[in-house]
């Protein structure tokens, strides 16, 4: 997910056009000791600048400190905003470790009654206020090392200097960027594990049935604009206009669905919709599953609760090892609002039947009467619990499948004539069970 920081990114982030201007900016903000040992940078004196910086440890330390603590932070923040999921970040946290989220539900309607107006006018109507608390749950850091030898090589040319700066930044940026992206995606899988999403089942999305997926997306998007308690975990009455709806979709589904058709489902032009559609590689799987069954989610812009608490770079020189260690600390709050509308579109999970069995191997029925012989499926939550039944002697025993809520629960056998018949039930997957039915005269 993280793009590599290029030399041009370094220049763009620091508002300069050339590596010489970047070094000049460092020089102008440096101490008098630094300036006394390092000449003013120009296009032709890169080696002299390098010699001045590497001559004294105190000057080298100041250069690395400025590079990491000041320049580095600017470059990392500039680049990191290109992560599409960063759009959901709320900014910096206020003091403390906890964010309190408050939602006041809508007022309830009362039936007009003139007779109660005198006694009811002074009664209190306490607002329905719901509160949630979100706490800091990410406190991580990234550590890298700069060898003195690398610093010396950096000052052989201005291009090498610029590449050196970009390389230093990449080491920190890549680790933090990837982690932040994965943490953000985990909010979605964690929400599903807690069964907080409003889930809408769809089949396996192919080019032939993509229209049905689009129809469900459009229907849901339209409904979210109306006040409802059906699409948020707390069951509060709220709505989300299309301008605040965002679709997060996995790469495979996005490749199958026409973006113009998807944009039309949100009543937006393709240009406007691009800012409301975010493509990710895949949704994180739940524990114990091979892959996620989520293909897309629609969330309110306020659903993500992501705050930065600490974002700091620092460095330290090790004189014994002749290297600098530098760190990026990033503390954040990752959570999601249960007051915000959030809908997940999930593939129907099919569990095939592995075994089917009758309650008994034999059964007796009196001529002219009937009885039910129960059927059991393995696993008990198999998807297609249906099938057909055949009687080997249909003139003696009539057999029919009994269904409840679309599932075969028993076979009804009716005794037509005295004798025996082998009744065979075959599940949709081919699994079979048999029962020997005997018809008696009394």
JSON list of C-alpha atoms in Angstrom, two decimals, residues 145-312:
[
{"chain": "A", "resi": 145, "resn": "UNK", "atom": "CA", "xyz": [20.05, 3.13, 11.72]},
{"chain": "A", "resi": 146, "resn": "UNK", "atom": "CA", "xyz": [22.28, 5.49, 9.70]},
{"chain": "A", "resi": 147, "resn": "UNK", "atom": "CA", "xyz": [25.92, 4.47, 9.36]},
{"chain": "A", "resi": 148, "resn": "UNK", "atom": "CA", "xyz": [28.59, 7.19, 9.20]},
{"chain": "A", "resi": 149, "resn": "UNK", "atom": "CA", "xyz": [29.87, 5.62, 5.99]},
{"chain": "A", "resi": 150, "resn": "UNK", "atom": "CA", "xyz": [26.49, 6.22, 4.37]},
{"chain": "A", "resi": 151, "resn": "UNK", "atom": "CA", "xyz": [26.63, 9.87, 5.34]},
{"chain": "A", "resi": 152, "resn": "UNK", "atom": "CA", "xyz": [30.05, 10.26, 3.72]},
{"chain": "A", "resi": 153, "resn": "UNK", "atom": "CA", "xyz": [28.85, 8.68, 0.46]},
{"chain": "A", "resi": 154, "resn": "UNK", "atom": "CA", "xyz": [25.83, 11.01, 0.44]},
{"chain": "A", "resi": 155, "resn": "UNK", "atom": "CA", "xyz": [28.05, 14.04, -0.12]},
{"chain": "A", "resi": 156, "resn": "UNK", "atom": "CA", "xyz": [29.73, 12.84, -3.33]},
{"chain": "A", "resi": 157, "resn": "UNK", "atom": "CA", "xyz": [27.02, 14.56, -5.41]},
{"chain": "A", "resi": 158, "resn": "UNK", "atom": "CA", "xyz": [23.81, 16.48, -4.90]},
{"chain": "A", "resi": 159, "resn": "UNK", "atom": "CA", "xyz": [21.85, 13.62, -6.49]},
{"chain": "A", "resi": 160, "resn": "UNK", "atom": "CA", "xyz": [23.35, 11.19, -3.98]},
{"chain": "A", "resi": 161, "resn": "UNK", "atom": "CA", "xyz": [22.51, 13.59, -1.17]},
{"chain": "A", "resi": 162, "resn": "UNK", "atom": "CA", "xyz": [18.88, 13.75, -2.28]},
{"chain": "A", "resi": 163, "resn": "UNK", "atom": "CA", "xyz": [18.72, 9.95, -2.60]},
{"chain": "A", "resi": 164, "resn": "UNK", "atom": "CA", "xyz": [20.18, 9.61, 0.89]},
{"chain": "A", "resi": 165, "resn": "UNK", "atom": "CA", "xyz": [17.49, 11.85, 2.39]},
{"chain": "A", "resi": 166, "resn": "UNK", "atom": "CA", "xyz": [14.74, 9.95, 0.57]},
{"chain": "A", "resi": 167, "resn": "UNK", "atom": "CA", "xyz": [16.15, 6.62, 1.75]},
{"chain": "A", "resi": 168, "resn": "UNK", "atom": "CA", "xyz": [16.22, 7.74, 5.37]},
{"chain": "A", "resi": 169, "resn": "UNK", "atom": "CA", "xyz": [12.60, 8.81, 5.14]},
{"chain": "A", "resi": 170, "resn": "UNK", "atom": "CA", "xyz": [11.47, 5.61, 3.39]},
{"chain": "A", "resi": 171, "resn": "UNK", "atom": "CA", "xyz": [12.65, 3.38, 6.20]},
{"chain": "A", "resi": 172, "resn": "UNK", "atom": "CA", "xyz": [10.26, 5.06, 8.65]},
{"chain": "A", "resi": 173, "resn": "UNK", "atom": "CA", "xyz": [7.46, 5.94, 6.28]},
{"chain": "A", "resi": 174, "resn": "UNK", "atom": "CA", "xyz": [6.98, 2.46, 4.84]},
{"chain": "A", "resi": 175, "resn": "UNK", "atom": "CA", "xyz": [6.62, 0.75, 8.20]},
{"chain": "A", "resi": 176, "resn": "UNK", "atom": "CA", "xyz": [4.23, 3.32, 9.63]},
{"chain": "A", "resi": 177, "resn": "UNK", "atom": "CA", "xyz": [2.19, 3.64, 6.45]},
{"chain": "A", "resi": 178, "resn": "UNK", "atom": "CA", "xyz": [1.62, -0.09, 6.08]},
{"chain": "A", "resi": 179, "resn": "UNK", "atom": "CA", "xyz": [0.70, -0.45, 9.77]},
{"chain": "A", "resi": 180, "resn": "UNK", "atom": "CA", "xyz": [-1.74, 2.45, 9.64]},
{"chain": "A", "resi": 181, "resn": "UNK", "atom": "CA", "xyz": [-3.42, 1.04, 6.54]},
{"chain": "A", "resi": 182, "resn": "UNK", "atom": "CA", "xyz": [-3.76, -2.43, 8.11]},
{"chain": "A", "resi": 183, "resn": "UNK", "atom": "CA", "xyz": [-5.05, -1.03, 11.42]},
{"chain": "A", "resi": 184, "resn": "UNK", "atom": "CA", "xyz": [-7.70, 0.94, 9.53]},
{"chain": "A", "resi": 185, "resn": "UNK", "atom": "CA", "xyz": [-8.84, -2.15, 7.64]},
{"chain": "A", "resi": 186, "resn": "UNK", "atom": "CA", "xyz": [-8.97, -4.13, 10.90]},
{"chain": "A", "resi": 187, "resn": "UNK", "atom": "CA", "xyz": [-11.67, -1.78, 12.17]},
{"chain": "A", "resi": 188, "resn": "UNK", "atom": "CA", "xyz": [-13.93, -3.28, 9.51]},
{"chain": "A", "resi": 189, "resn": "UNK", "atom": "CA", "xyz": [-13.24, -6.94, 10.37]},
{"chain": "A", "resi": 190, "resn": "UNK", "atom": "CA", "xyz": [-13.47, -6.26, 14.12]},
{"chain": "A", "resi": 191, "resn": "UNK", "atom": "CA", "xyz": [-16.84, -4.59, 13.61]},
{"chain": "A", "resi": 192, "resn": "UNK", "atom": "CA", "xyz": [-18.05, -7.65, 11.71]},
{"chain": "A", "resi": 193, "resn": "UNK", "atom": "CA", "xyz": [-16.77, -10.06, 14.36]},
{"chain": "A", "resi": 194, "resn": "UNK", "atom": "CA", "xyz": [-18.83, -8.18, 16.93]},
{"chain": "A", "resi": 195, "resn": "UNK", "atom": "CA", "xyz": [-21.85, -8.51, 14.60]},
{"chain": "A", "resi": 196, "resn": "UNK", "atom": "CA", "xyz": [-22.35, -4.74, 14.53]},
{"chain": "A", "resi": 197, "resn": "UNK", "atom": "CA", "xyz": [-22.70, -4.29, 10.75]},
{"chain": "A", "resi": 198, "resn": "UNK", "atom": "CA", "xyz": [-26.04, -4.35, 9.02]},
{"chain": "A", "resi": 199, "resn": "UNK", "atom": "CA", "xyz": [-25.20, -7.21, 6.63]},
{"chain": "A", "resi": 200, "resn": "UNK", "atom": "CA", "xyz": [-26.75, -7.71, 3.21]},
{"chain": "A", "resi": 201, "resn": "UNK", "atom": "CA", "xyz": [-26.11, -11.06, 1.55]},
{"chain": "A", "resi": 202, "resn": "UNK", "atom": "CA", "xyz": [-25.17, -11.30, -2.11]},
{"chain": "A", "resi": 203, "resn": "UNK", "atom": "CA", "xyz": [-24.03, -14.18, -4.27]},
{"chain": "A", "resi": 204, "resn": "UNK", "atom": "CA", "xyz": [-20.61, -14.61, -5.79]},
{"chain": "A", "resi": 205, "resn": "UNK", "atom": "CA", "xyz": [-20.12, -11.49, -7.92]},
{"chain": "A", "resi": 206, "resn": "UNK", "atom": "CA", "xyz": [-19.52, -12.16, -11.60]},
{"chain": "A", "resi": 207, "resn": "UNK", "atom": "CA", "xyz": [-19.96, -10.06, -14.72]},
{"chain": "A", "resi": 208, "resn": "UNK", "atom": "CA", "xyz": [-23.31, -11.76, -15.35]},
{"chain": "A", "resi": 209, "resn": "UNK", "atom": "CA", "xyz": [-24.84, -11.00, -11.93]},
{"chain": "A", "resi": 210, "resn": "UNK", "atom": "CA", "xyz": [-23.08, -7.71, -11.14]},
{"chain": "A", "resi": 211, "resn": "UNK", "atom": "CA", "xyz": [-26.32, -5.84, -11.84]},
{"chain": "A", "resi": 212, "resn": "UNK", "atom": "CA", "xyz": [-27.98, -7.49, -8.83]},
{"chain": "A", "resi": 213, "resn": "UNK", "atom": "CA", "xyz": [-25.11, -6.32, -6.63]},
{"chain": "A", "resi": 214, "resn": "UNK", "atom": "CA", "xyz": [-25.49, -2.78, -8.01]},
{"chain": "A", "resi": 215, "resn": "UNK", "atom": "CA", "xyz": [-29.24, -2.92, -7.37]},
{"chain": "A", "resi": 216, "resn": "UNK", "atom": "CA", "xyz": [-28.66, -3.77, -3.71]},
{"chain": "A", "resi": 217, "resn": "UNK", "atom": "CA", "xyz": [-26.01, -1.08, -3.40]},
{"chain": "A", "resi": 218, "resn": "UNK", "atom": "CA", "xyz": [-28.36, 1.53, -4.87]},
{"chain": "A", "resi": 219, "resn": "UNK", "atom": "CA", "xyz": [-31.31, 0.42, -2.75]},
{"chain": "A", "resi": 220, "resn": "UNK", "atom": "CA", "xyz": [-29.22, 0.61, 0.42]},
{"chain": "A", "resi": 221, "resn": "UNK", "atom": "CA", "xyz": [-27.71, 3.97, -0.50]},
{"chain": "A", "resi": 222, "resn": "UNK", "atom": "CA", "xyz": [-31.19, 5.40, -1.08]},
{"chain": "A", "resi": 223, "resn": "UNK", "atom": "CA", "xyz": [-32.50, 4.07, 2.23]},
{"chain": "A", "resi": 224, "resn": "UNK", "atom": "CA", "xyz": [-29.58, 5.53, 4.17]},
{"chain": "A", "resi": 225, "resn": "UNK", "atom": "CA", "xyz": [-30.79, 9.01, 3.29]},
{"chain": "A", "resi": 226, "resn": "UNK", "atom": "CA", "xyz": [-33.92, 8.50, 5.39]},
{"chain": "A", "resi": 227, "resn": "UNK", "atom": "CA", "xyz": [-34.12, 8.60, 9.19]},
{"chain": "A", "resi": 228, "resn": "UNK", "atom": "CA", "xyz": [-33.82, 5.01, 10.39]},
{"chain": "A", "resi": 229, "resn": "UNK", "atom": "CA", "xyz": [-32.47, 2.95, 13.25]},
{"chain": "A", "resi": 230, "resn": "UNK", "atom": "CA", "xyz": [-31.83, -0.11, 11.07]},
{"chain": "A", "resi": 231, "resn": "UNK", "atom": "CA", "xyz": [-28.32, 0.64, 9.84]},
{"chain": "A", "resi": 232, "resn": "UNK", "atom": "CA", "xyz": [-26.31, 1.49, 12.97]},
{"chain": "A", "resi": 233, "resn": "UNK", "atom": "CA", "xyz": [-25.26, -0.71, 15.87]},
{"chain": "A", "resi": 234, "resn": "UNK", "atom": "CA", "xyz": [-26.83, 1.46, 18.59]},
{"chain": "A", "resi": 235, "resn": "UNK", "atom": "CA", "xyz": [-30.23, 1.57, 16.90]},
{"chain": "A", "resi": 236, "resn": "UNK", "atom": "CA", "xyz": [-30.50, 5.36, 16.98]},
{"chain": "A", "resi": 237, "resn": "UNK", "atom": "CA", "xyz": [-32.57, 7.32, 14.47]},
{"chain": "A", "resi": 238, "resn": "UNK", "atom": "CA", "xyz": [-30.13, 8.85, 12.01]},
{"chain": "A", "resi": 239, "resn": "UNK", "atom": "CA", "xyz": [-29.55, 9.33, 8.29]},
{"chain": "A", "resi": 240, "resn": "UNK", "atom": "CA", "xyz": [-26.59, 9.64, 5.94]},
{"chain": "A", "resi": 241, "resn": "UNK", "atom": "CA", "xyz": [-26.89, 11.79, 2.80]},
{"chain": "A", "resi": 242, "resn": "UNK", "atom": "CA", "xyz": [-25.15, 10.48, -0.30]},
{"chain": "A", "resi": 243, "resn": "UNK", "atom": "CA", "xyz": [-22.53, 13.19, 0.02]},
{"chain": "A", "resi": 244, "resn": "UNK", "atom": "CA", "xyz": [-21.43, 11.56, 3.31]},
{"chain": "A", "resi": 245, "resn": "UNK", "atom": "CA", "xyz": [-21.60, 7.96, 2.10]},
{"chain": "A", "resi": 246, "resn": "UNK", "atom": "CA", "xyz": [-18.35, 6.17, 1.22]},
{"chain": "A", "resi": 247, "resn": "UNK", "atom": "CA", "xyz": [-17.95, 2.82, -0.49]},
{"chain": "A", "resi": 248, "resn": "UNK", "atom": "CA", "xyz": [-14.93, 0.70, 0.40]},
{"chain": "A", "resi": 249, "resn": "UNK", "atom": "CA", "xyz": [-14.61, -2.16, -2.07]},
{"chain": "A", "resi": 250, "resn": "UNK", "atom": "CA", "xyz": [-12.07, -4.93, -2.60]},
{"chain": "A", "resi": 251, "resn": "UNK", "atom": "CA", "xyz": [-9.95, -5.01, -5.76]},
{"chain": "A", "resi": 252, "resn": "UNK", "atom": "CA", "xyz": [-11.56, -8.12, -7.26]},
{"chain": "A", "resi": 253, "resn": "UNK", "atom": "CA", "xyz": [-15.09, -6.78, -6.93]},
{"chain": "A", "resi": 254, "resn": "UNK", "atom": "CA", "xyz": [-14.07, -3.38, -8.27]},
{"chain": "A", "resi": 255, "resn": "UNK", "atom": "CA", "xyz": [-12.59, -5.04, -11.36]},
{"chain": "A", "resi": 256, "resn": "UNK", "atom": "CA", "xyz": [-15.90, -6.79, -12.02]},
{"chain": "A", "resi": 257, "resn": "UNK", "atom": "CA", "xyz": [-18.29, -3.88, -11.45]},
{"chain": "A", "resi": 258, "resn": "UNK", "atom": "CA", "xyz": [-18.55, -1.02, -13.95]},
{"chain": "A", "resi": 259, "resn": "UNK", "atom": "CA", "xyz": [-17.59, 2.21, -12.19]},
{"chain": "A", "resi": 260, "resn": "UNK", "atom": "CA", "xyz": [-20.06, 4.25, -14.27]},
{"chain": "A", "resi": 261, "resn": "UNK", "atom": "CA", "xyz": [-22.93, 2.02, -13.19]},
{"chain": "A", "resi": 262, "resn": "UNK", "atom": "CA", "xyz": [-21.76, 2.12, -9.58]},
{"chain": "A", "resi": 263, "resn": "UNK", "atom": "CA", "xyz": [-21.55, 5.91, -9.71]},
{"chain": "A", "resi": 264, "resn": "UNK", "atom": "CA", "xyz": [-25.08, 6.08, -11.08]},
{"chain": "A", "resi": 265, "resn": "UNK", "atom": "CA", "xyz": [-26.28, 4.08, -8.06]},
{"chain": "A", "resi": 266, "resn": "UNK", "atom": "CA", "xyz": [-25.19, 7.03, -5.91]},
{"chain": "A", "resi": 267, "resn": "UNK", "atom": "CA", "xyz": [-26.65, 9.61, -8.31]},
{"chain": "A", "resi": 268, "resn": "UNK", "atom": "CA", "xyz": [-23.15, 10.96, -8.95]},
{"chain": "A", "resi": 269, "resn": "UNK", "atom": "CA", "xyz": [-21.03, 11.53, -11.99]},
{"chain": "A", "resi": 270, "resn": "UNK", "atom": "CA", "xyz": [-18.01, 9.29, -12.40]},
{"chain": "A", "resi": 271, "resn": "UNK", "atom": "CA", "xyz": [-15.75, 12.23, -11.54]},
{"chain": "A", "resi": 272, "resn": "UNK", "atom": "CA", "xyz": [-17.58, 13.04, -8.30]},
{"chain": "A", "resi": 273, "resn": "UNK", "atom": "CA", "xyz": [-17.95, 9.38, -7.31]},
{"chain": "A", "resi": 274, "resn": "UNK", "atom": "CA", "xyz": [-14.22, 8.67, -7.49]},
{"chain": "A", "resi": 275, "resn": "UNK", "atom": "CA", "xyz": [-13.80, 10.59, -4.22]},
{"chain": "A", "resi": 276, "resn": "UNK", "atom": "CA", "xyz": [-16.42, 8.39, -2.55]},
{"chain": "A", "resi": 277, "resn": "UNK", "atom": "CA", "xyz": [-15.10, 5.01, -3.71]},
{"chain": "A", "resi": 278, "resn": "UNK", "atom": "CA", "xyz": [-12.01, 3.55, -2.03]},
{"chain": "A", "resi": 279, "resn": "UNK", "atom": "CA", "xyz": [-10.44, 0.40, -3.44]},
{"chain": "A", "resi": 280, "resn": "UNK", "atom": "CA", "xyz": [-8.41, -1.81, -1.08]},
{"chain": "A", "resi": 281, "resn": "UNK", "atom": "CA", "xyz": [-6.53, -5.02, -1.76]},
{"chain": "A", "resi": 282, "resn": "UNK", "atom": "CA", "xyz": [-8.78, -7.17, 0.42]},
{"chain": "A", "resi": 283, "resn": "UNK", "atom": "CA", "xyz": [-10.80, -7.09, 3.63]},
{"chain": "A", "resi": 284, "resn": "UNK", "atom": "CA", "xyz": [-9.10, -8.75, 6.63]},
{"chain": "A", "resi": 285, "resn": "UNK", "atom": "CA", "xyz": [-10.44, -12.20, 7.40]},
{"chain": "A", "resi": 286, "resn": "UNK", "atom": "CA", "xyz": [-12.02, -13.13, 10.70]},
{"chain": "A", "resi": 287, "resn": "UNK", "atom": "CA", "xyz": [-10.27, -15.57, 13.00]},
{"chain": "A", "resi": 288, "resn": "UNK", "atom": "CA", "xyz": [-10.68, -19.14, 11.82]},
{"chain": "A", "resi": 289, "resn": "UNK", "atom": "CA", "xyz": [-11.63, -18.21, 8.24]},
{"chain": "A", "resi": 290, "resn": "UNK", "atom": "CA", "xyz": [-9.56, -18.53, 5.07]},
{"chain": "A", "resi": 291, "resn": "UNK", "atom": "CA", "xyz": [-10.81, -15.23, 3.64]},
{"chain": "A", "resi": 292, "resn": "UNK", "atom": "CA", "xyz": [-13.28, -12.47, 4.37]},
{"chain": "A", "resi": 293, "resn": "UNK", "atom": "CA", "xyz": [-16.80, -12.76, 3.00]},
{"chain": "A", "resi": 294, "resn": "UNK", "atom": "CA", "xyz": [-17.08, -8.95, 2.78]},
{"chain": "A", "resi": 295, "resn": "UNK", "atom": "CA", "xyz": [-16.84, -7.54, -0.74]},
{"chain": "A", "resi": 296, "resn": "UNK", "atom": "CA", "xyz": [-17.85, -3.95, 0.01]},
{"chain": "A", "resi": 297, "resn": "UNK", "atom": "CA", "xyz": [-19.08, -1.67, 2.79]},
{"chain": "A", "resi": 298, "resn": "UNK", "atom": "CA", "xyz": [-20.96, 1.62, 2.80]},
{"chain": "A", "resi": 299, "resn": "UNK", "atom": "CA", "xyz": [-20.10, 3.74, 5.82]},
{"chain": "A", "resi": 300, "resn": "UNK", "atom": "CA", "xyz": [-20.97, 7.18, 7.08]},
{"chain": "A", "resi": 301, "resn": "UNK", "atom": "CA", "xyz": [-18.05, 9.60, 6.87]},
{"chain": "A", "resi": 302, "resn": "UNK", "atom": "CA", "xyz": [-18.16, 9.82, 10.68]},
{"chain": "A", "resi": 303, "resn": "UNK", "atom": "CA", "xyz": [-18.01, 6.04, 11.20]},
{"chain": "A", "resi": 304, "resn": "UNK", "atom": "CA", "xyz": [-14.22, 5.87, 11.45]},
{"chain": "A", "resi": 305, "resn": "UNK", "atom": "CA", "xyz": [-12.83, 7.24, 14.72]},
{"chain": "A", "resi": 306, "resn": "UNK", "atom": "CA", "xyz": [-9.10, 7.65, 14.07]},
{"chain": "A", "resi": 307, "resn": "UNK", "atom": "CA", "xyz": [-7.06, 10.24, 15.97]},
{"chain": "A", "resi": 308, "resn": "UNK", "atom": "CA", "xyz": [-3.34, 10.96, 16.23]},
{"chain": "A", "resi": 309, "resn": "UNK", "atom": "CA", "xyz": [-2.13, 11.42, 19.79]},
{"chain": "A", "resi": 310, "resn": "UNK", "atom": "CA", "xyz": [1.64, 11.45, 19.28]},
{"chain": "A", "resi": 311, "resn": "UNK", "atom": "CA", "xyz": [3.65, 11.71, 16.06]},
{"chain": "A", "resi": 312, "resn": "UNK", "atom": "CA", "xyz": [7.32, 12.32, 16.79]}
]
